[in-house]
Amino acid sequence: MGKKSAKLSGAEGFEQYYGQLYGDRWQALKESFAGEGSAVEYKIPGSQQSYFLDSASVLAALSLPLEEAENILDLCAAPGGKTLVLASRMPQDAKLSSNERSPERKHRLATVVQTCLPAGISERVITSCSDGATWCTRQSECFDHILLDAPCSSERHVIADPKYLNTWSPSRIRTVTTEQWALLSSAYRLLSPQGILLYSTCALCPEENDGMIERLYKKFNKDGSAFSLLEPDPDLNEVSAFAPSLTLPGFEKTQYGYMIMPDRQKGAGPIYFSIIRKEKTCFTS
């Protein structure tokens, strides 16, 4: 971000910043934010309650392959929607660690796991309260599948809340990307060789999306052999029994991942995701 963008602030600065990013499309995006969204009911047989989440969130969680998974991690899991999608799909002998750093949000996450999953599945989901950015200092390369739905600028919510809109500035993005990088680099260190990591946000800002994967390349994959990017292959049949009304939205290709954009997907999203397969250890002996 240059000196000009750094001076932007408040509602006017927000408008200028994202108007420059998206050009003529920005107006359509703003109008789509004002719509009803694309919430679907997710109900697993045997559970006490249903859970409602955006169809784009279902698609992102569905795009993490779980074949032969044994140890799965949802690193920033609250409020719990993507944890439910992962848990409902995981192999019968797999375990899912569902983590949240905020004690209050972790309590909500644990409640969702207990009420929205049947006992036979919830007993294989372990909820924890920990800072995901420092988890890699205690363990390494111990999860074969990881979902990192990172905290982000969440522009859709900024627009909807005058308090956040009026206090917005580009420094918000700089703060968030610092946090995202700490989480992503930790998640990568926690991922076992041949494991798969799905990174996602609900941000529109490229620095929080492809920009994070670019940093991952520079840090861990300079020669191109440490990890590879996978194409999404979500199978609606995996979750159709839990969300009969679900129609999976389409997605647009970016440099390193994919975007689900609400102006073209009937209100679904925004969601960015990138799927990374770790080809070899990131630790040297």
PDB file of C-alpha atoms in Angstrom:
ATOM      1  CA  MET A   1       0.000   0.000   0.000  1.00  0.00           C
ATOM      2  CA  GLY A   2       1.382   3.396  -0.992  1.00  0.00           C
ATOM      3  CA  LYS A   3       1.317   6.709   0.820  1.00  0.00           C
ATOM      4  CA  LYS A   4      -1.942   7.684  -0.851  1.00  0.00           C
ATOM      5  CA  SER A   5      -3.843   4.614   0.345  1.00  0.00           C
ATOM      6  CA  ALA A   6      -2.337   4.958   3.820  1.00  0.00           C
ATOM      7  CA  LYS A   7      -4.140   8.307   4.195  1.00  0.00           C
ATOM      8  CA  LEU A   8      -7.533   6.784   3.486  1.00  0.00           C
ATOM      9  CA  SER A   9      -9.829   6.296   6.437  1.00  0.00           C
ATOM     10  CA  GLY A  10     -13.459   5.965   7.453  1.00  0.00           C
ATOM     11  CA  ALA A  11     -16.366   5.253   5.146  1.00  0.00           C
ATOM     12  CA  GLU A  12     -14.974   7.472   2.388  1.00  0.00           C
ATOM     13  CA  GLY A  13     -11.554   5.842   2.534  1.00  0.00           C
ATOM     14  CA  PHE A  14     -13.105   2.369   2.558  1.00  0.00           C
ATOM     15  CA  GLU A  15     -15.132   3.264  -0.529  1.00  0.00           C
ATOM     16  CA  GLN A  16     -12.087   4.610  -2.359  1.00  0.00           C
ATOM     17  CA  TYR A  17      -9.871   1.684  -1.444  1.00  0.00           C
ATOM     18  CA  TYR A  18     -12.223  -1.076  -2.548  1.00  0.00           C
ATOM     19  CA  GLY A  19     -13.554   0.942  -5.445  1.00  0.00           C
ATOM     20  CA  GLN A  20     -10.000   1.057  -6.800  1.00  0.00           C
ATOM     21  CA  LEU A  21      -9.595  -2.688  -6.247  1.00  0.00           C
ATOM     22  CA  TYR A  22     -12.822  -3.783  -7.913  1.00  0.00           C
ATOM     23  CA  GLY A  23     -13.650  -0.945 -10.280  1.00  0.00           C
ATOM     24  CA  ASP A  24     -17.055  -1.191 -11.911  1.00  0.00           C
ATOM     25  CA  ARG A  25     -17.774  -4.400  -9.992  1.00  0.00           C
ATOM     26  CA  TRP A  26     -17.668  -2.708  -6.592  1.00  0.00           C
ATOM     27  CA  GLN A  27     -21.213  -1.348  -6.781  1.00  0.00           C
ATOM     28  CA  ALA A  28     -22.616  -4.795  -7.581  1.00  0.00           C
ATOM     29  CA  LEU A  29     -20.660  -6.298  -4.685  1.00  0.00           C
ATOM     30  CA  LYS A  30     -22.029  -3.729  -2.244  1.00  0.00           C
ATOM     31  CA  GLU A  31     -25.554  -4.378  -3.420  1.00  0.00           C
ATOM     32  CA  SER A  32     -25.070  -8.125  -2.976  1.00  0.00           C
ATOM     33  CA  PHE A  33     -23.949  -7.547   0.637  1.00  0.00           C
ATOM     34  CA  ALA A  34     -27.319  -5.955   1.365  1.00  0.00           C
ATOM     35  CA  GLY A  35     -29.158  -9.098   0.248  1.00  0.00           C
ATOM     36  CA  GLU A  36     -30.241 -12.095   2.272  1.00  0.00           C
ATOM     37  CA  GLY A  37     -27.083 -14.074   1.681  1.00  0.00           C
ATOM     38  CA  SER A  38     -27.028 -17.784   1.022  1.00  0.00           C
ATOM     39  CA  ALA A  39     -27.571 -19.494   4.382  1.00  0.00           C
ATOM     40  CA  VAL A  40     -28.459 -23.188   4.328  1.00  0.00           C
ATOM     41  CA  GLU A  41     -29.613 -25.505   7.090  1.00  0.00           C
ATOM     42  CA  TYR A  42     -27.086 -28.197   8.032  1.00  0.00           C
ATOM     43  CA  LYS A  43     -28.635 -30.994  10.112  1.00  0.00           C
ATOM     44  CA  ILE A  44     -26.813 -34.234  10.866  1.00  0.00           C
ATOM     45  CA  PRO A  45     -29.108 -37.159  11.802  1.00  0.00           C
ATOM     46  CA  GLY A  46     -28.910 -37.875  15.520  1.00  0.00           C
ATOM     47  CA  SER A  47     -27.908 -34.337  16.494  1.00  0.00           C
ATOM     48  CA  GLN A  48     -30.016 -32.100  18.721  1.00  0.00           C
ATOM     49  CA  GLN A  49     -29.998 -29.005  16.558  1.00  0.00           C
ATOM     50  CA  SER A  50     -29.495 -27.688  13.061  1.00  0.00           C
ATOM     51  CA  TYR A  51     -26.806 -25.196  12.146  1.00  0.00           C
ATOM     52  CA  PHE A  52     -27.158 -22.473   9.518  1.00  0.00           C
ATOM     53  CA  LEU A  53     -24.148 -21.404   7.461  1.00  0.00           C
ATOM     54  CA  ASP A  54     -23.337 -19.793   4.151  1.00  0.00           C
ATOM     55  CA  SER A  55     -23.268 -22.166   1.194  1.00  0.00           C
ATOM     56  CA  ALA A  56     -19.836 -20.730   0.335  1.00  0.00           C
ATOM     57  CA  SER A  57     -18.539 -21.866   3.728  1.00  0.00           C
ATOM     58  CA  VAL A  58     -19.869 -25.361   3.049  1.00  0.00           C
ATOM     59  CA  LEU A  59     -18.086 -25.429  -0.303  1.00  0.00           C
ATOM     60  CA  ALA A  60     -14.795 -24.276   1.218  1.00  0.00           C
ATOM     61  CA  ALA A  61     -14.902 -26.944   3.949  1.00  0.00           C
ATOM     62  CA  LEU A  62     -15.998 -29.502   1.371  1.00  0.00           C
ATOM     63  CA  SER A  63     -12.966 -28.651  -0.768  1.00  0.00           C
ATOM     64  CA  LEU A  64     -10.537 -30.029   1.837  1.00  0.00           C
ATOM     65  CA  PRO A  65     -10.107 -33.678   0.783  1.00  0.00           C
ATOM     66  CA  LEU A  66     -10.430 -36.050   3.748  1.00  0.00           C
ATOM     67  CA  GLU A  67      -9.705 -39.415   2.151  1.00  0.00           C
ATOM     68  CA  GLU A  68      -7.586 -41.526   4.536  1.00  0.00           C
ATOM     69  CA  ALA A  69      -7.481 -38.663   7.044  1.00  0.00           C
ATOM     70  CA  GLU A  70      -6.529 -39.647  10.584  1.00  0.00           C
ATOM     71  CA  ASN A  71      -5.657 -36.438  12.445  1.00  0.00           C
ATOM     72  CA  ILE A  72      -7.571 -33.370  11.284  1.00  0.00           C
ATOM     73  CA  LEU A  73      -7.183 -29.839  12.634  1.00  0.00           C
ATOM     74  CA  ASP A  74      -9.551 -26.885  12.376  1.00  0.00           C
ATOM     75  CA  LEU A  75      -7.165 -24.236  13.702  1.00  0.00           C
ATOM     76  CA  CYS A  76      -9.508 -21.211  14.018  1.00  0.00           C
ATOM     77  CA  ALA A  77     -12.792 -23.017  14.341  1.00  0.00           C
ATOM     78  CA  ALA A  78     -15.377 -20.785  16.056  1.00  0.00           C
ATOM     79  CA  PRO A  79     -18.263 -20.442  15.702  1.00  0.00           C
ATOM     80  CA  GLY A  80     -18.152 -24.013  14.365  1.00  0.00           C
ATOM     81  CA  GLY A  81     -19.869 -24.300  11.004  1.00  0.00           C
ATOM     82  CA  LYS A  82     -16.848 -25.579   9.082  1.00  0.00           C
ATOM     83  CA  THR A  83     -16.015 -27.941  11.971  1.00  0.00           C
ATOM     84  CA  LEU A  84     -19.459 -29.517  11.486  1.00  0.00           C
ATOM     85  CA  VAL A  85     -18.853 -29.978   7.764  1.00  0.00           C
ATOM     86  CA  LEU A  86     -15.458 -31.582   8.420  1.00  0.00           C
ATOM     87  CA  ALA A  87     -16.768 -33.775  11.240  1.00  0.00           C
ATOM     88  CA  SER A  88     -19.694 -35.037   9.184  1.00  0.00           C
ATOM     89  CA  ARG A  89     -17.324 -36.067   6.378  1.00  0.00           C
ATOM     90  CA  MET A  90     -14.331 -37.486   8.249  1.00  0.00           C
ATOM     91  CA  PRO A  91     -13.527 -41.215   8.115  1.00  0.00           C
ATOM     92  CA  GLN A  92     -14.878 -43.306  10.973  1.00  0.00           C
ATOM     93  CA  ASP A  93     -11.459 -43.789  12.579  1.00  0.00           C
ATOM     94  CA  ALA A  94     -10.376 -40.144  12.210  1.00  0.00           C
ATOM     95  CA  LYS A  95     -10.169 -37.524  14.960  1.00  0.00           C
ATOM     96  CA  LEU A  96     -10.750 -33.797  14.617  1.00  0.00           C
ATOM     97  CA  SER A  97      -9.092 -31.171  16.808  1.00  0.00           C
ATOM     98  CA  SER A  98     -11.204 -28.021  16.742  1.00  0.00           C
ATOM     99  CA  ASN A  99      -9.413 -25.003  18.194  1.00  0.00           C
ATOM    100  CA  GLU A 100     -10.300 -21.427  19.068  1.00  0.00           C
ATOM    101  CA  ARG A 101      -8.124 -18.912  20.922  1.00  0.00           C
ATOM    102  CA  SER A 102     -10.942 -16.852  22.489  1.00  0.00           C
ATOM    103  CA  PRO A 103     -12.392 -18.486  25.637  1.00  0.00           C
ATOM    104  CA  GLU A 104     -15.867 -17.097  24.914  1.00  0.00           C
ATOM    105  CA  ARG A 105     -15.841 -18.224  21.298  1.00  0.00           C
ATOM    106  CA  LYS A 106     -14.363 -21.581  22.314  1.00  0.00           C
ATOM    107  CA  HIS A 107     -17.331 -22.075  24.653  1.00  0.00           C
ATOM    108  CA  ARG A 108     -19.694 -21.399  21.776  1.00  0.00           C
ATOM    109  CA  LEU A 109     -17.708 -23.799  19.581  1.00  0.00           C
ATOM    110  CA  ALA A 110     -17.940 -26.568  22.183  1.00  0.00           C
ATOM    111  CA  THR A 111     -21.687 -26.026  22.463  1.00  0.00           C
ATOM    112  CA  VAL A 112     -22.089 -26.306  18.685  1.00  0.00           C
ATOM    113  CA  VAL A 113     -20.080 -29.546  18.656  1.00  0.00           C
ATOM    114  CA  GLN A 114     -22.212 -31.049  21.428  1.00  0.00           C
ATOM    115  CA  THR A 115     -25.600 -29.958  20.075  1.00  0.00           C
ATOM    116  CA  CYS A 116     -25.099 -30.141  16.299  1.00  0.00           C
ATOM    117  CA  LEU A 117     -23.241 -33.456  16.091  1.00  0.00           C
ATOM    118  CA  PRO A 118     -24.491 -36.897  17.148  1.00  0.00           C
ATOM    119  CA  ALA A 119     -22.609 -38.529  20.018  1.00  0.00           C
ATOM    120  CA  GLY A 120     -20.887 -41.010  17.740  1.00  0.00           C
ATOM    121  CA  ILE A 121     -19.155 -38.151  15.955  1.00  0.00           C
ATOM    122  CA  SER A 122     -18.805 -35.520  18.699  1.00  0.00           C
ATOM    123  CA  GLU A 123     -16.795 -37.973  20.845  1.00  0.00           C
ATOM    124  CA  ARG A 124     -14.102 -37.864  18.146  1.00  0.00           C
ATOM    125  CA  VAL A 125     -13.985 -34.048  18.113  1.00  0.00           C
ATOM    126  CA  ILE A 126     -11.666 -32.414  20.647  1.00  0.00           C
ATOM    127  CA  THR A 127     -12.242 -28.706  21.271  1.00  0.00           C
ATOM    128  CA  SER A 128      -9.405 -26.591  22.640  1.00  0.00           C
ATOM    129  CA  CYS A 129      -8.613 -22.990  23.525  1.00  0.00           C
ATOM    130  CA  SER A 130      -5.173 -22.064  22.247  1.00  0.00           C
ATOM    131  CA  ASP A 131      -3.370 -19.484  20.133  1.00  0.00           C
ATOM    132  CA  GLY A 132      -2.976 -21.230  16.805  1.00  0.00           C
ATOM    133  CA  ALA A 133      -0.063 -19.001  15.890  1.00  0.00           C
ATOM    134  CA  THR A 134       2.065 -20.522  18.658  1.00  0.00           C
ATOM    135  CA  TRP A 135       0.818 -24.114  18.456  1.00  0.00           C
ATOM    136  CA  CYS A 136       3.751 -24.983  16.201  1.00  0.00           C
ATOM    137  CA  THR A 137       6.144 -24.261  19.093  1.00  0.00           C
ATOM    138  CA  ARG A 138       4.728 -27.276  20.932  1.00  0.00           C
ATOM    139  CA  GLN A 139       4.110 -29.728  18.076  1.00  0.00           C
ATOM    140  CA  SER A 140       5.170 -30.134  14.471  1.00  0.00           C
ATOM    141  CA  GLU A 141       4.035 -32.077  11.409  1.00  0.00           C
ATOM    142  CA  CYS A 142       1.395 -34.000  13.367  1.00  0.00           C
ATOM    143  CA  PHE A 143      -1.831 -33.314  11.402  1.00  0.00           C
ATOM    144  CA  ASP A 144      -2.494 -34.790   7.987  1.00  0.00           C
ATOM    145  CA  HIS A 145      -5.366 -32.429   7.097  1.00  0.00           C
ATOM    146  CA  ILE A 146      -5.746 -28.836   8.298  1.00  0.00           C
ATOM    147  CA  LEU A 147      -8.387 -26.177   7.758  1.00  0.00           C
ATOM    148  CA  LEU A 148      -7.320 -22.620   8.560  1.00  0.00           C
ATOM    149  CA  ASP A 149     -10.216 -20.207   8.243  1.00  0.00           C
ATOM    150  CA  ALA A 150      -8.208 -17.175   9.271  1.00  0.00           C
ATOM    151  CA  PRO A 151      -9.460 -13.994  10.944  1.00  0.00           C
ATOM    152  CA  CYS A 152      -9.782 -11.349   8.250  1.00  0.00           C
ATOM    153  CA  SER A 153     -11.024  -7.888   7.324  1.00  0.00           C
ATOM    154  CA  SER A 154     -14.516  -9.280   6.694  1.00  0.00           C
ATOM    155  CA  GLU A 155     -15.596  -6.355   4.547  1.00  0.00           C
ATOM    156  CA  ARG A 156     -19.165  -7.588   4.393  1.00  0.00           C
ATOM    157  CA  HIS A 157     -19.482  -7.057   8.152  1.00  0.00           C
ATOM    158  CA  VAL A 158     -17.607  -3.738   8.057  1.00  0.00           C
ATOM    159  CA  ILE A 159     -20.137  -2.326   5.608  1.00  0.00           C
ATOM    160  CA  ALA A 160     -23.003  -3.498   7.811  1.00  0.00           C
ATOM    161  CA  ASP A 161     -21.675  -1.861  10.994  1.00  0.00           C
ATOM    162  CA  PRO A 162     -21.278   1.964  11.012  1.00  0.00           C
ATOM    163  CA  LYS A 163     -18.888   1.766  13.980  1.00  0.00           C
ATOM    164  CA  TYR A 164     -16.395  -0.398  12.089  1.00  0.00           C
ATOM    165  CA  LEU A 165     -16.943   1.424   8.805  1.00  0.00           C
ATOM    166  CA  ASN A 166     -16.288   4.853  10.300  1.00  0.00           C
ATOM    167  CA  THR A 167     -13.068   3.690  11.991  1.00  0.00           C
ATOM    168  CA  TRP A 168     -11.727   1.717   8.998  1.00  0.00           C
ATOM    169  CA  SER A 169      -8.241   2.414   7.673  1.00  0.00           C
ATOM    170  CA  PRO A 170      -5.612   0.478   5.679  1.00  0.00           C
ATOM    171  CA  SER A 171      -3.828  -0.192   8.964  1.00  0.00           C
ATOM    172  CA  ARG A 172      -6.600  -2.703   9.683  1.00  0.00           C
ATOM    173  CA  ILE A 173      -5.378  -4.759   6.732  1.00  0.00           C
ATOM    174  CA  ARG A 174      -1.756  -4.564   7.864  1.00  0.00           C
ATOM    175  CA  THR A 175      -2.724  -5.755  11.341  1.00  0.00           C
ATOM    176  CA  VAL A 176      -4.825  -8.609   9.996  1.00  0.00           C
ATOM    177  CA  THR A 177      -2.213  -9.829   7.524  1.00  0.00           C
ATOM    178  CA  THR A 178       0.383  -9.974  10.302  1.00  0.00           C
ATOM    179  CA  GLU A 179      -1.956 -12.227  12.278  1.00  0.00           C
ATOM    180  CA  GLN A 180      -2.842 -14.307   9.239  1.00  0.00           C
ATOM    181  CA  TRP A 181       0.795 -14.951   8.398  1.00  0.00           C
ATOM    182  CA  ALA A 182       1.559 -16.098  11.946  1.00  0.00           C
ATOM    183  CA  LEU A 183      -1.344 -18.545  11.739  1.00  0.00           C
ATOM    184  CA  LEU A 184      -0.589 -19.776   8.221  1.00  0.00           C
ATOM    185  CA  SER A 185       3.108 -20.371   8.884  1.00  0.00           C
ATOM    186  CA  SER A 186       2.171 -22.197  12.101  1.00  0.00           C
ATOM    187  CA  ALA A 187      -0.402 -24.340  10.268  1.00  0.00           C
ATOM    188  CA  TYR A 188       2.156 -25.218   7.607  1.00  0.00           C
ATOM    189  CA  ARG A 189       4.629 -26.359  10.252  1.00  0.00           C
ATOM    190  CA  LEU A 190       1.889 -28.453  11.880  1.00  0.00           C
ATOM    191  CA  LEU A 191       1.072 -30.175   8.589  1.00  0.00           C
ATOM    192  CA  SER A 192       2.674 -33.549   8.005  1.00  0.00           C
ATOM    193  CA  PRO A 193       4.441 -34.318   4.708  1.00  0.00           C
ATOM    194  CA  GLN A 194       1.881 -35.349   2.056  1.00  0.00           C
ATOM    195  CA  GLY A 195      -0.768 -33.626   4.163  1.00  0.00           C
ATOM    196  CA  ILE A 196      -3.249 -31.080   2.834  1.00  0.00           C
ATOM    197  CA  LEU A 197      -3.940 -27.590   4.155  1.00  0.00           C
ATOM    198  CA  LEU A 198      -6.892 -25.443   3.126  1.00  0.00           C
ATOM    199  CA  TYR A 199      -6.462 -21.730   3.830  1.00  0.00           C
ATOM    200  CA  SER A 200      -9.566 -19.557   3.660  1.00  0.00           C
ATOM    201  CA  THR A 201     -10.871 -16.106   4.532  1.00  0.00           C
ATOM    202  CA  CYS A 202     -14.036 -14.106   3.943  1.00  0.00           C
ATOM    203  CA  ALA A 203     -11.959 -11.107   2.830  1.00  0.00           C
ATOM    204  CA  LEU A 204     -12.033  -9.216  -0.444  1.00  0.00           C
ATOM    205  CA  CYS A 205      -8.534  -7.789  -0.020  1.00  0.00           C
ATOM    206  CA  PRO A 206      -5.979  -9.695  -2.174  1.00  0.00           C
ATOM    207  CA  GLU A 207      -3.236  -9.157   0.413  1.00  0.00           C
ATOM    208  CA  GLU A 208      -5.179 -11.391   2.811  1.00  0.00           C
ATOM    209  CA  ASN A 209      -5.800 -14.051   0.192  1.00  0.00           C
ATOM    210  CA  ASP A 210      -3.346 -14.696  -2.637  1.00  0.00           C
ATOM    211  CA  GLY A 211      -0.907 -12.438  -0.800  1.00  0.00           C
ATOM    212  CA  MET A 212      -0.652 -14.966   2.041  1.00  0.00           C
ATOM    213  CA  ILE A 213       0.019 -17.853  -0.340  1.00  0.00           C
ATOM    214  CA  GLU A 214       2.652 -15.718  -2.069  1.00  0.00           C
ATOM    215  CA  ARG A 215       4.381 -15.307   1.297  1.00  0.00           C
ATOM    216  CA  LEU A 216       4.169 -19.058   1.860  1.00  0.00           C
ATOM    217  CA  TYR A 217       5.969 -19.607  -1.450  1.00  0.00           C
ATOM    218  CA  LYS A 218       8.727 -17.155  -0.535  1.00  0.00           C
ATOM    219  CA  LYS A 219       9.243 -18.710   2.900  1.00  0.00           C
ATOM    220  CA  PHE A 220       8.896 -22.433   2.261  1.00  0.00           C
ATOM    221  CA  ASN A 221       8.745 -23.142  -1.469  1.00  0.00           C
ATOM    222  CA  LYS A 222      11.450 -21.145  -3.228  1.00  0.00           C
ATOM    223  CA  ASP A 223      12.430 -24.066  -5.457  1.00  0.00           C
ATOM    224  CA  GLY A 224       8.848 -25.165  -6.112  1.00  0.00           C
ATOM    225  CA  SER A 225       9.263 -28.651  -4.643  1.00  0.00           C
ATOM    226  CA  ALA A 226       8.081 -28.157  -1.043  1.00  0.00           C
ATOM    227  CA  PHE A 227       4.366 -27.908  -1.761  1.00  0.00           C
ATOM    228  CA  SER A 228       1.885 -27.894  -4.619  1.00  0.00           C
ATOM    229  CA  LEU A 229      -1.549 -26.356  -5.102  1.00  0.00           C
ATOM    230  CA  LEU A 230      -4.584 -28.546  -5.678  1.00  0.00           C
ATOM    231  CA  GLU A 231      -7.726 -27.816  -7.659  1.00  0.00           C
ATOM    232  CA  PRO A 232     -11.007 -27.996  -5.736  1.00  0.00           C
ATOM    233  CA  ASP A 233     -13.189 -31.014  -6.420  1.00  0.00           C
ATOM    234  CA  PRO A 234     -16.128 -30.671  -3.997  1.00  0.00           C
ATOM    235  CA  ASP A 235     -18.651 -33.501  -4.093  1.00  0.00           C
ATOM    236  CA  LEU A 236     -22.164 -32.393  -3.172  1.00  0.00           C
ATOM    237  CA  ASN A 237     -23.075 -36.027  -2.493  1.00  0.00           C
ATOM    238  CA  GLU A 238     -20.825 -35.982   0.598  1.00  0.00           C
ATOM    239  CA  VAL A 239     -23.142 -33.538   2.377  1.00  0.00           C
ATOM    240  CA  SER A 240     -26.454 -33.734   0.516  1.00  0.00           C
ATOM    241  CA  ALA A 241     -27.991 -35.843   3.307  1.00  0.00           C
ATOM    242  CA  PHE A 242     -27.179 -33.098   5.827  1.00  0.00           C
ATOM    243  CA  ALA A 243     -28.231 -30.125   3.683  1.00  0.00           C
ATOM    244  CA  PRO A 244     -30.882 -31.251   1.185  1.00  0.00           C
ATOM    245  CA  SER A 245     -31.535 -27.691  -0.020  1.00  0.00           C
ATOM    246  CA  LEU A 246     -27.853 -26.967  -0.654  1.00  0.00           C
ATOM    247  CA  THR A 247     -26.719 -25.846  -4.089  1.00  0.00           C
ATOM    248  CA  LEU A 248     -22.979 -25.357  -4.268  1.00  0.00           C
ATOM    249  CA  PRO A 249     -21.961 -21.925  -5.571  1.00  0.00           C
ATOM    250  CA  GLY A 250     -19.476 -21.450  -8.345  1.00  0.00           C
ATOM    251  CA  PHE A 251     -15.990 -20.050  -7.845  1.00  0.00           C
ATOM    252  CA  GLU A 252     -13.532 -17.863  -9.732  1.00  0.00           C
ATOM    253  CA  LYS A 253      -9.840 -18.647 -10.206  1.00  0.00           C
ATOM    254  CA  THR A 254      -7.244 -16.350  -8.712  1.00  0.00           C
ATOM    255  CA  GLN A 255      -3.457 -16.657  -8.977  1.00  0.00           C
ATOM    256  CA  TYR A 256      -3.156 -19.138  -6.103  1.00  0.00           C
ATOM    257  CA  GLY A 257      -6.710 -19.998  -5.145  1.00  0.00           C
ATOM    258  CA  TYR A 258     -10.389 -19.419  -5.705  1.00  0.00           C
ATOM    259  CA  MET A 259     -13.032 -16.819  -4.811  1.00  0.00           C
ATOM    260  CA  ILE A 260     -16.748 -17.239  -4.279  1.00  0.00           C
ATOM    261  CA  MET A 261     -18.245 -13.810  -4.900  1.00  0.00           C
ATOM    262  CA  PRO A 262     -21.767 -12.841  -3.774  1.00  0.00           C
ATOM    263  CA  ASP A 263     -22.550 -10.580  -6.735  1.00  0.00           C
ATOM    264  CA  ARG A 264     -22.349 -13.570  -9.081  1.00  0.00           C
ATOM    265  CA  GLN A 265     -23.353 -16.403  -6.741  1.00  0.00           C
ATOM    266  CA  LYS A 266     -26.755 -15.281  -5.425  1.00  0.00           C
ATOM    267  CA  GLY A 267     -25.337 -13.777  -2.247  1.00  0.00           C
ATOM    268  CA  ALA A 268     -22.957 -16.616  -1.339  1.00  0.00           C
ATOM    269  CA  GLY A 269     -19.626 -15.495   0.081  1.00  0.00           C
ATOM    270  CA  PRO A 270     -17.315 -13.788  -0.189  1.00  0.00           C
ATOM    271  CA  ILE A 271     -14.971 -16.686   0.483  1.00  0.00           C
ATOM    272  CA  TYR A 272     -11.396 -17.147  -0.677  1.00  0.00           C
ATOM    273  CA  PHE A 273      -9.676 -20.526  -0.403  1.00  0.00           C
ATOM    274  CA  SER A 274      -6.455 -22.173  -1.513  1.00  0.00           C
ATOM    275  CA  ILE A 275      -5.605 -25.881  -1.203  1.00  0.00           C
ATOM    276  CA  ILE A 276      -1.985 -26.757  -0.439  1.00  0.00           C
ATOM    277  CA  ARG A 277      -0.402 -30.206  -0.434  1.00  0.00           C
ATOM    278  CA  LYS A 278       2.871 -30.427   1.462  1.00  0.00           C
ATOM    279  CA  GLU A 279       5.295 -32.546  -0.533  1.00  0.00           C
ATOM    280  CA  LYS A 280       8.134 -32.781   1.965  1.00  0.00           C
ATOM    281  CA  THR A 281       9.139 -31.774   5.467  1.00  0.00           C
ATOM    282  CA  CYS A 282       9.917 -28.134   6.166  1.00  0.00           C
ATOM    283  CA  PHE A 283      12.452 -29.108   8.822  1.00  0.00           C
ATOM    284  CA  THR A 284      16.042 -29.990   8.079  1.00  0.00           C
ATOM    285  CA  SER A 285      18.066 -32.402  10.185  1.00  0.00           C
TER     286      SER A 285
END
